[in-house]
Tab-separated table of C-alpha atoms in Angstrom:
chain	number	residue	atom	x	y	z
Y	78	MET	CA	101.055	76.149	121.707
Y	79	GLY	CA	100.834	78.431	124.736
Y	80	THR	CA	102.071	81.968	124.469
Y	81	GLY	CA	104.528	81.613	127.344
Y	82	GLY	CA	106.116	78.586	125.692
Y	83	THR	CA	106.318	80.425	122.412
Y	84	PHE	CA	108.026	83.393	124.043
Y	85	LEU	CA	110.690	81.165	125.608
Y	86	GLN	CA	111.079	79.347	122.311
Y	87	VAL	CA	111.625	82.653	120.522
Y	88	LEU	CA	114.237	83.829	123.001
Y	89	SER	CA	116.221	80.650	122.583
Y	90	SER	CA	115.759	80.298	118.838
Y	91	ASP	CA	118.524	80.686	116.312
Y	92	SER	CA	116.578	83.448	114.573
Y	93	LEU	CA	117.697	85.937	117.213
Y	94	SER	CA	121.339	85.178	116.599
Y	95	ALA	CA	121.238	85.811	112.855
Y	96	PRO	CA	123.715	88.394	111.549
Y	97	LEU	CA	122.488	91.982	111.484
Y	98	SER	CA	123.208	92.246	107.781
Y	99	SER	CA	120.464	89.710	107.148
Y	100	ILE	CA	117.735	92.298	107.682
Y	101	THR	CA	118.852	94.827	105.099
Y	102	ASP	CA	116.062	96.010	102.820
Y	103	GLU	CA	117.799	95.300	99.505
Y	104	PRO	CA	116.961	91.785	98.273
Y	105	ASP	CA	119.177	90.121	95.676
Y	106	GLU	CA	116.753	90.766	92.842
Y	107	TYR	CA	116.853	94.535	93.381
Y	108	THR	CA	120.566	95.263	93.487
Y	109	SER	CA	123.415	95.171	91.033
Y	110	SER	CA	126.007	94.567	93.742
Y	111	PRO	CA	128.225	91.556	92.981
Y	112	HIS	CA	128.217	90.594	96.644
Y	113	THR	CA	125.837	87.923	97.783
Y	114	LYS	CA	123.239	89.087	100.274
Y	115	PRO	CA	122.619	86.959	103.368
Y	116	PRO	CA	119.241	85.244	103.598
Y	117	THR	CA	116.202	86.703	105.314
Y	118	PRO	CA	116.170	85.648	108.993
Y	119	PRO	CA	113.895	82.651	109.581
Y	120	ALA	CA	110.579	82.902	111.361
Y	121	PRO	CA	110.530	81.491	114.884
Y	122	LEU	CA	108.349	78.599	113.759
Y	123	ILE	CA	109.262	76.248	110.943
Y	124	ILE	CA	106.819	77.350	108.281
Y	125	PRO	CA	107.315	77.338	104.495
Y	126	LYS	CA	107.829	80.948	103.439
Y	127	ARG	CA	105.453	80.761	100.502
Y	128	GLY	CA	103.212	77.952	101.716
Y	129	PRO	CA	99.428	78.354	101.832
Y	130	LEU	CA	98.425	80.661	104.647
Y	131	ALA	CA	95.199	78.722	105.096
Y	132	ALA	CA	97.167	75.739	106.394
Y	133	ILE	CA	99.039	77.993	108.813
Y	134	VAL	CA	95.885	79.589	110.157
Y	135	ARG	CA	94.201	76.226	110.621
Y	136	SER	CA	97.166	74.678	112.388
Y	137	GLU	CA	97.570	77.264	115.159
Y	138	SER	CA	95.302	79.292	117.380
Y	139	PHE	CA	95.527	82.940	118.282
Y	140	PRO	CA	96.232	83.885	121.919
Y	141	ASP	CA	93.255	84.512	124.185
Y	142	SER	CA	95.096	87.107	126.227
Y	143	PRO	CA	95.328	90.361	124.241
Y	144	GLY	CA	98.340	91.534	126.218
Y	145	SER	CA	100.366	88.392	125.633
Y	146	PRO	CA	102.733	87.700	122.753
Y	147	ILE	CA	101.030	86.492	119.592
Y	148	SER	CA	101.594	82.802	119.051
Y	149	GLY	CA	104.176	82.310	116.320
Y	150	VAL	CA	105.135	86.010	116.160
Y	151	ILE	CA	108.371	87.245	117.738
Y	152	ASP	CA	107.675	89.275	120.876
Y	153	LEU	CA	110.310	92.023	121.010
Y	154	THR	CA	109.025	93.830	124.099
Y	155	HIS	CA	112.260	93.491	126.049
Y	156	GLN	CA	114.471	94.269	123.060
Y	157	ILE	CA	112.833	97.494	121.831
Y	158	LYS	CA	113.542	101.014	123.073
Y	159	THR	CA	111.640	103.990	121.674
Y	160	LEU	CA	114.048	106.750	120.638
Y	161	SER	CA	111.627	109.631	121.156
Y	162	THR	CA	108.507	110.303	123.184
Y	163	TYR	CA	106.861	111.839	120.149
Y	164	ALA	CA	105.968	110.157	116.875
Y	165	PHE	CA	107.986	111.244	113.844
Y	166	ALA	CA	105.086	110.498	111.495
Y	167	HIS	CA	101.332	110.078	111.674
Y	168	GLY	CA	99.374	107.843	109.338
Y	169	GLY	CA	95.627	107.779	108.799
Y	170	PHE	CA	95.089	105.789	111.973
Y	171	ALA	CA	98.524	105.176	113.506
Y	172	ASP	CA	101.406	106.998	115.164
Y	173	ILE	CA	104.876	105.973	114.000
Y	174	HIS	CA	107.944	106.081	116.226
Y	175	LEU	CA	111.597	105.409	115.565
Y	176	ALA	CA	112.972	102.756	117.875
Y	177	GLU	CA	116.106	100.810	118.625
Y	178	TRP	CA	116.094	97.020	118.484
Y	179	LYS	CA	118.825	95.275	120.441
Y	180	ARG	CA	119.293	92.120	118.419
Y	181	ARG	CA	121.692	89.309	119.244
Y	182	SER	CA	124.452	89.085	116.641
Y	183	GLU	CA	126.262	86.047	115.284
Y	184	ASP	CA	128.899	86.152	118.038
Y	185	GLY	CA	126.298	86.358	120.802
Y	186	GLU	CA	126.710	90.084	121.402
Y	187	PHE	CA	123.741	92.435	121.305
Y	188	GLN	CA	123.861	95.068	118.579
Y	189	SER	CA	121.407	97.850	117.864
Y	190	ILE	CA	119.504	98.581	114.672
Y	191	GLN	CA	116.848	101.169	113.966
Y	192	VAL	CA	113.284	100.045	113.288
Y	193	VAL	CA	109.898	101.730	113.336
Y	194	ILE	CA	107.020	100.877	115.622
Y	195	LYS	CA	103.446	101.564	114.648
Y	196	LEU	CA	100.795	102.231	117.314
Y	197	LEU	CA	97.120	102.233	116.339
Y	198	ARG	CA	95.372	105.247	117.849
Y	199	ILE	CA	92.004	103.491	117.948
Y	200	LEU	CA	93.265	101.288	120.789
Y	201	THR	CA	93.228	104.331	123.090
Y	202	ARG	CA	89.653	105.390	122.332
Y	203	GLN	CA	87.112	105.096	125.115
Y	204	ASP	CA	84.364	103.681	122.889
Y	205	VAL	CA	86.489	100.755	121.691
Y	206	ASP	CA	86.531	97.393	123.454
Y	207	GLY	CA	90.256	97.055	124.162
Y	208	VAL	CA	90.207	93.277	124.507
Y	209	ARG	CA	88.341	92.786	121.225
Y	210	ALA	CA	90.538	95.371	119.506
Y	211	ARG	CA	93.748	93.599	120.454
Y	212	LYS	CA	92.413	90.203	119.450
Y	213	ARG	CA	91.358	91.611	116.091
Y	214	LEU	CA	94.766	93.221	115.594
Y	215	ASN	CA	96.480	89.983	116.601
Y	216	ARG	CA	94.869	88.143	113.708
Y	217	GLU	CA	96.183	90.630	111.162
Y	218	VAL	CA	99.684	90.676	112.662
Y	219	TYR	CA	99.720	86.879	112.743
Y	220	VAL	CA	99.180	86.742	108.985
Y	221	TRP	CA	101.434	89.690	108.103
Y	222	HIS	CA	104.370	88.154	109.972
Y	223	ARG	CA	104.351	85.176	107.580
Y	224	LEU	CA	104.284	87.085	104.319
Y	225	ASP	CA	107.405	86.916	102.192
Y	226	HIS	CA	107.604	89.011	99.049
Y	227	LEU	CA	110.015	91.570	97.629
Y	228	ASN	CA	107.222	94.136	97.379
Y	229	VAL	CA	105.725	93.696	100.847
Y	230	ALA	CA	107.091	95.561	103.884
Y	231	ARG	CA	108.885	93.345	106.384
Y	232	MET	CA	107.332	92.931	109.818
Y	233	PHE	CA	109.766	91.724	112.503
Y	234	GLY	CA	107.404	91.210	115.433
Y	235	THR	CA	105.393	92.984	118.089
Y	236	SER	CA	106.139	94.917	121.236
Y	237	TYR	CA	104.150	95.857	124.336
Y	238	HIS	CA	106.712	98.227	125.829
Y	239	MET	CA	104.650	101.431	125.537
Y	240	GLY	CA	102.122	101.155	128.331
Y	241	ALA	CA	100.997	97.700	127.171
Y	242	ARG	CA	99.725	99.198	123.899
Y	243	PRO	CA	100.451	96.659	121.149
Y	244	ALA	CA	102.918	97.961	118.603
Y	245	ILE	CA	103.918	96.476	115.261
Y	246	VAL	CA	107.685	96.445	114.695
Y	247	LEU	CA	108.615	97.062	111.055
Y	248	GLU	CA	111.710	97.557	108.995
Y	249	TRP	CA	112.676	101.213	108.697
Y	250	TYR	CA	112.534	102.359	105.075
Y	251	GLN	CA	114.630	105.519	105.166
Y	252	ASN	CA	113.422	106.781	101.783
Y	253	GLY	CA	109.955	107.194	103.261
Y	254	ASN	CA	106.738	106.701	101.373
Y	255	ALA	CA	106.348	106.955	97.615
Y	256	SER	CA	104.627	110.339	97.702
Y	257	GLU	CA	107.463	111.942	99.678
Y	258	TYR	CA	110.141	110.129	97.702
Y	259	LEU	CA	108.885	111.295	94.309
Y	260	LYS	CA	108.693	114.926	95.447
Y	261	LYS	CA	112.390	114.727	96.292
Y	262	ASN	CA	113.283	112.540	93.290
Y	263	PRO	CA	111.061	113.647	90.389
Y	264	ASN	CA	113.165	111.747	87.848
Y	265	ALA	CA	112.758	108.382	89.579
Y	266	ASP	CA	111.470	105.452	87.519
Y	267	ARG	CA	107.773	105.903	88.230
Y	268	LYS	CA	106.587	103.047	86.033
Y	269	MET	CA	108.895	100.699	87.912
Y	270	LEU	CA	107.398	101.778	91.238
Y	271	ILE	CA	103.890	101.279	89.865
Y	272	HIS	CA	104.892	97.843	88.601
Y	273	ASP	CA	106.327	96.996	92.043
Y	274	THR	CA	103.039	98.084	93.610
Y	275	ALA	CA	101.088	95.871	91.212
Y	276	ARG	CA	103.302	92.888	92.028
Y	277	GLY	CA	102.879	93.371	95.778
Y	278	LEU	CA	99.117	93.701	95.505
Y	279	ASN	CA	98.845	90.685	93.211
Y	280	TYR	CA	100.834	88.684	95.770
Y	281	LEU	CA	98.320	89.608	98.486
Y	282	HIS	CA	95.361	88.783	96.250
Y	283	THR	CA	96.688	85.358	95.234
Y	284	LEU	CA	97.614	84.104	98.715
Y	285	ASN	CA	95.674	81.254	100.265
Y	286	PRO	CA	93.622	82.693	101.890
Y	287	PRO	CA	93.891	85.940	99.925
Y	288	ILE	CA	94.304	89.376	101.519
Y	289	VAL	CA	92.500	92.583	100.591
Y	290	HIS	CA	94.735	95.606	101.212
Y	291	GLY	CA	91.880	98.016	101.839
Y	292	ASP	CA	93.857	101.282	102.042
Y	293	LEU	CA	96.243	101.448	99.099
Y	294	LYS	CA	97.630	104.929	98.345
Y	295	GLY	CA	100.987	106.595	97.862
Y	296	ASN	CA	101.541	107.036	101.601
Y	297	ASN	CA	101.191	103.271	102.085
Y	298	VAL	CA	103.843	102.446	99.500
Y	299	LEU	CA	107.334	102.600	101.033
Y	300	ILE	CA	110.638	102.929	99.175
Y	301	THR	CA	113.622	100.703	99.948
Y	302	ARG	CA	117.263	101.741	99.829
Y	303	ALA	CA	117.392	100.096	96.402
Y	304	CYS	CA	114.605	102.506	95.337
Y	305	ARG	CA	111.952	99.800	94.964
Y	306	ALA	CA	108.388	99.887	96.272
Y	307	VAL	CA	106.904	97.777	99.076
Y	308	LEU	CA	103.333	97.752	100.389
Y	309	THR	CA	102.464	98.402	104.008
Y	310	ASP	CA	99.370	98.719	106.246
Y	311	PHE	CA	97.327	96.098	104.384
Y	312	GLY	CA	94.452	94.688	106.431
Y	313	LEU	CA	94.653	97.393	109.090
Y	314	SER	CA	91.870	99.439	107.505
Y	315	GLN	CA	89.493	96.519	108.018
Y	316	VAL	CA	90.596	96.259	111.649
Y	317	ILE	CA	89.645	99.911	112.120
Y	318	GLU	CA	86.348	99.428	110.318
Y	319	ASP	CA	85.469	96.386	112.430
Y	320	LEU	CA	86.200	98.363	115.602
Y	321	LYS	CA	84.145	101.392	114.597
Y	322	GLY	CA	82.078	102.723	117.465
Y	323	PRO	CA	78.332	102.091	117.740
Y	324	SER	CA	77.563	105.604	116.466
Y	325	GLY	CA	78.318	104.510	112.908
Y	326	ASN	CA	80.473	107.551	112.253
Y	327	THR	CA	82.810	107.451	109.277
Y	328	THR	CA	86.190	106.136	110.305
Y	329	THR	CA	89.449	108.049	110.144
Y	330	MET	CA	90.632	105.632	107.470
Y	331	VAL	CA	87.791	106.480	105.103
Y	332	GLN	CA	87.980	110.200	105.847
Y	333	GLY	CA	91.676	110.282	105.065
Y	334	SER	CA	91.631	107.971	102.049
Y	335	ILE	CA	88.377	108.782	100.302
Y	336	ARG	CA	90.124	109.954	97.116
Y	337	TRP	CA	91.606	106.473	96.631
Y	338	GLN	CA	88.522	104.467	97.624
Y	339	ALA	CA	86.257	102.793	95.086
Y	340	PRO	CA	82.838	104.409	94.566
Y	341	GLU	CA	80.943	101.427	95.959
Y	342	ILE	CA	82.954	101.759	99.199
Y	343	VAL	CA	82.503	105.517	99.517
Y	344	LEU	CA	78.801	105.497	98.697
Y	345	ASP	CA	78.049	102.542	100.970
Y	346	ASP	CA	79.735	104.389	103.816
Y	347	GLU	CA	77.698	107.518	103.123
Y	348	ASN	CA	74.562	105.355	103.430
Y	349	ASN	CA	75.820	103.943	106.778
Y	350	GLN	CA	76.299	100.507	105.244
Y	351	LYS	CA	79.102	98.290	106.496
Y	352	LEU	CA	82.085	98.649	104.194
Y	353	GLN	CA	82.849	95.527	102.169
Y	354	LEU	CA	86.425	95.899	100.978
Y	355	THR	CA	87.016	93.635	97.985
Y	356	PHE	CA	89.581	92.753	95.333
Y	357	PRO	CA	87.831	95.032	92.799
Y	358	SER	CA	87.903	97.909	95.301
Y	359	ASP	CA	91.651	97.299	95.695
Y	360	VAL	CA	92.030	97.448	91.894
Y	361	TRP	CA	90.354	100.868	91.821
Y	362	SER	CA	92.692	102.043	94.614
Y	363	PHE	CA	95.691	100.659	92.726
Y	364	ALA	CA	94.783	102.763	89.695
Y	365	CYS	CA	94.403	105.849	91.894
Y	366	THR	CA	97.805	105.155	93.428
Y	367	ALA	CA	99.345	104.627	89.988
Y	368	TYR	CA	97.854	107.950	88.862
Y	369	GLU	CA	99.307	109.628	91.955
Y	370	LEU	CA	102.782	108.172	91.383
Y	371	LEU	CA	102.732	108.825	87.656
Y	372	THR	CA	101.537	112.427	87.705
Y	373	GLY	CA	102.383	113.772	91.157
Y	374	ASN	CA	98.711	114.693	91.597
Y	375	LEU	CA	96.195	113.299	94.046
Y	376	PRO	CA	93.169	111.503	92.593
Y	377	TYR	CA	90.433	114.086	91.937
Y	378	HIS	CA	93.145	116.734	92.314
Y	379	ASN	CA	90.797	119.439	91.057
Y	380	ARG	CA	88.497	118.862	94.053
Y	381	LEU	CA	89.387	120.599	97.307
Y	382	ARG	CA	86.844	118.851	99.544
Y	383	ASP	CA	85.957	115.214	100.105
Y	384	PHE	CA	82.281	116.113	99.677
Y	385	SER	CA	83.012	117.099	96.080
Y	386	VAL	CA	84.710	113.735	95.519
Y	387	ILE	CA	81.571	111.983	96.775
Y	388	GLN	CA	79.496	114.024	94.322
Y	389	ASP	CA	81.853	112.981	91.519
Y	390	HIS	CA	81.314	109.351	92.478
Y	391	ILE	CA	77.550	109.838	92.323
Y	392	HIS	CA	77.883	111.276	88.811
Y	393	GLY	CA	80.361	108.669	87.560
Y	394	VAL	CA	83.390	110.967	87.279
Y	395	LYS	CA	86.743	109.173	87.205
Y	396	PRO	CA	89.757	110.211	89.341
Y	397	GLY	CA	91.982	111.497	86.550
Y	398	ALA	CA	92.540	111.881	82.829
Y	399	PRO	CA	95.594	111.852	80.546
Y	400	ASP	CA	97.527	115.108	80.442
Y	401	THR	CA	100.929	115.008	78.777
Y	402	ASN	CA	101.955	118.149	80.646
Y	403	ILE	CA	101.985	116.350	83.987
Y	404	ILE	CA	103.353	112.954	83.003
Y	405	TYR	CA	106.871	112.328	84.300
Y	406	ALA	CA	107.383	108.828	82.918
Y	407	PRO	CA	109.097	108.701	79.508
Y	408	GLY	CA	107.689	106.983	76.451
Y	409	PRO	CA	104.134	106.525	75.115
Y	410	GLN	CA	101.416	106.689	77.758
Y	411	ASP	CA	98.385	105.369	75.859
Y	412	LYS	CA	98.631	101.830	77.231
Y	413	ILE	CA	98.931	102.773	80.865
Y	414	TRP	CA	96.046	105.240	80.626
Y	415	GLU	CA	93.890	102.614	78.953
Y	416	LEU	CA	94.732	100.219	81.797
Y	417	LEU	CA	93.916	102.785	84.490
Y	418	ASP	CA	90.643	103.583	82.759
Y	419	ARG	CA	89.580	99.926	82.916
Y	420	CYS	CA	90.572	99.750	86.597
Y	421	TRP	CA	88.253	102.731	87.165
Y	422	SER	CA	85.160	100.987	85.859
Y	423	TYR	CA	82.125	101.916	87.963
Y	424	GLN	CA	81.042	98.288	87.667
Y	425	PRO	CA	83.371	96.359	90.014
Y	426	TYR	CA	83.056	93.102	88.056
Y	427	MET	CA	84.359	94.887	84.944
Y	428	ARG	CA	87.703	95.771	86.540
Y	429	PRO	CA	90.664	93.516	85.681
Y	430	LEU	CA	92.231	91.125	88.159
Y	431	MET	CA	95.543	92.209	89.660
Y	432	LYS	CA	97.314	89.263	88.020
Y	433	ASP	CA	96.258	90.689	84.649
Y	434	VAL	CA	97.221	94.213	85.693
Y	435	GLU	CA	100.667	93.000	86.709
Y	436	ALA	CA	101.096	91.151	83.405
Y	437	GLU	CA	100.161	94.272	81.436
Y	438	MET	CA	102.556	96.384	83.476
Y	439	GLU	CA	105.309	93.884	82.710
Y	440	ASN	CA	104.642	94.185	78.987
Y	441	MET	CA	104.677	97.986	78.941
Y	442	ARG	CA	107.725	98.613	81.123
Y	443	TYR	CA	110.366	98.496	78.397
């Protein structure tokens, strides 16, 4: 299907006339309200929400033109207006802006909602092939747009309104990321947020084809209005890695996330080997994120410099240890610490699968 045809199809589709209330971030499962929530707005193409992604990827091609709308993904270029020239937040490799989306309501009138747009900084670097970068990003956005899970951040579409730089349009989670949220709400249910994180990551790992997150940490776990956790930025770390300049320098992603990265990833990067992000490396990062959410401390919190973290990896030191003085979650902690310890095995094949981690979290929640 050509991109021009897709764009016209999107503009005329019923999905743009869905009621605004249908994009709220509180799914039925996560609220005690007696009122029925409206369904999630449909994708512009008729695709089963939880069908195998492999079939989707095989059935459609990605656009050749990097500046054109991505086939099967809603292009919101003419409906998005950035609310400020300056980003309100900066991630490891992206600038995040608040924006206004003029969306057609049920009665045909345009109404405005706030969203966030994420711009990858690497696309402005001189040593990056812009055409290849956009094509690589397109593939990740294409897959992300079709994901449907309570613990995965919702992506509405793309926009090219900021100087033709491709931007990802996401739901705005006003509670911010998990790290910020827990500083403001120290009595929040931390085990529940960790369990949510495990469920989201297990969903990514058990898709067909599966997805490796690659950069899981507290800043990449967002909190909904219902105070539940959703994952964001999965796959983007591999985009950055694939677009790394010919110098072989360590990427911003690895520099900013080294405390959460598995030892085999960190040490391979130090040896100028191409990073191979895997399910076991995600499991290590999950445990680091769980430690962060549970204790309020960063992994390897007693180390001030990333170099010291690398040395700890070389000597087999794990990111954290039980300390009842810094545990916020109520109840016995032995089981969760035993689980984190297994996730921190220095032998990747010894780490549990996320489906088993999720099952254990389910058993220890109550």
